């Protein structure tokens, strides 16, 4: 589903939570408010896309990539690797 300014939804809330963790100043409330639209525009611009401020496939993919880079997800399970090291 595509979201634009003024709409609400659980996908918006999830995106806001990730944006907040990435350092964007907004309140995760599930509503596409002005702060969320501006954060999405910035994210879209940084990802090399057109900064239109909507929430659809492109910004979700860019947000997922930025969040994975922040958390190190996808680069292996460091906890599992250490546990295996200690067991050897």
XYZ file of C-alpha atoms in Angstrom:
88
model
C 0.000 0.000 0.000
C 1.151 3.532 -0.719
C 0.927 6.160 2.005
C 1.008 9.918 1.603
C 0.681 12.931 3.890
C -2.216 12.669 6.338
C -2.712 8.908 6.113
C -2.196 6.478 8.973
C -1.254 2.831 9.236
C 0.884 0.210 10.917
C 3.360 0.291 8.025
C 3.780 4.006 8.662
C 4.447 3.319 12.334
C 7.056 0.670 11.491
C 8.778 3.045 9.069
C 8.709 5.835 11.661
C 10.310 3.592 14.263
C 13.162 2.760 11.902
C 13.547 6.391 10.848
C 13.706 7.380 14.514
C 16.415 4.784 15.176
C 18.330 6.159 12.194
C 18.359 9.575 13.873
C 15.433 11.373 12.259
C 13.567 13.694 14.611
C 9.961 12.516 14.562
C 7.385 10.933 16.828
C 6.408 7.361 15.904
C 2.608 7.627 15.937
C 1.513 5.867 12.741
C 0.513 9.090 10.995
C 2.172 10.520 7.905
C 2.729 13.917 9.483
C 5.032 16.686 8.222
C 8.077 15.368 10.113
C 7.626 11.892 8.633
C 7.204 13.239 5.112
C 10.373 15.337 5.474
C 12.325 12.388 6.880
C 11.196 10.226 3.963
C 12.193 12.938 1.483
C 15.669 13.043 3.010
C 15.950 9.260 2.970
C 14.797 9.124 -0.661
C 17.276 11.814 -1.677
C 20.148 10.029 0.109
C 19.203 6.769 -1.609
C 19.491 8.411 -5.027
C 15.792 8.707 -5.738
C 13.305 11.482 -6.245
C 12.425 13.038 -2.843
C 8.627 12.892 -2.959
C 7.931 12.039 0.696
C 5.553 9.156 0.110
C 5.853 5.727 1.670
C 5.846 2.948 -0.897
C 8.228 0.306 -2.277
C 11.282 2.512 -2.965
C 11.544 4.247 0.428
C 10.734 1.011 2.245
C 13.585 -0.720 0.440
C 15.947 2.205 1.140
C 14.856 2.273 4.773
C 15.438 -1.457 5.118
C 18.943 -1.140 3.657
C 19.830 1.782 5.947
C 18.477 -0.038 8.997
C 20.396 -3.222 8.136
C 23.585 -1.189 7.722
C 23.020 0.433 11.124
C 22.348 -2.814 12.964
C 24.850 -4.947 11.071
C 22.079 -7.365 10.185
C 22.968 -9.560 7.263
C 26.684 -9.472 8.016
C 26.540 -12.683 10.010
C 25.559 -13.623 13.515
C 28.327 -12.258 15.737
C 26.867 -13.857 18.858
C 26.724 -17.287 17.242
C 30.247 -16.915 15.859
C 31.621 -16.055 19.321
C 29.768 -18.970 20.910
C 31.203 -21.380 18.334
C 34.669 -19.923 18.900
C 34.394 -20.466 22.641
C 33.209 -24.066 22.160
C 36.276 -25.005 20.079
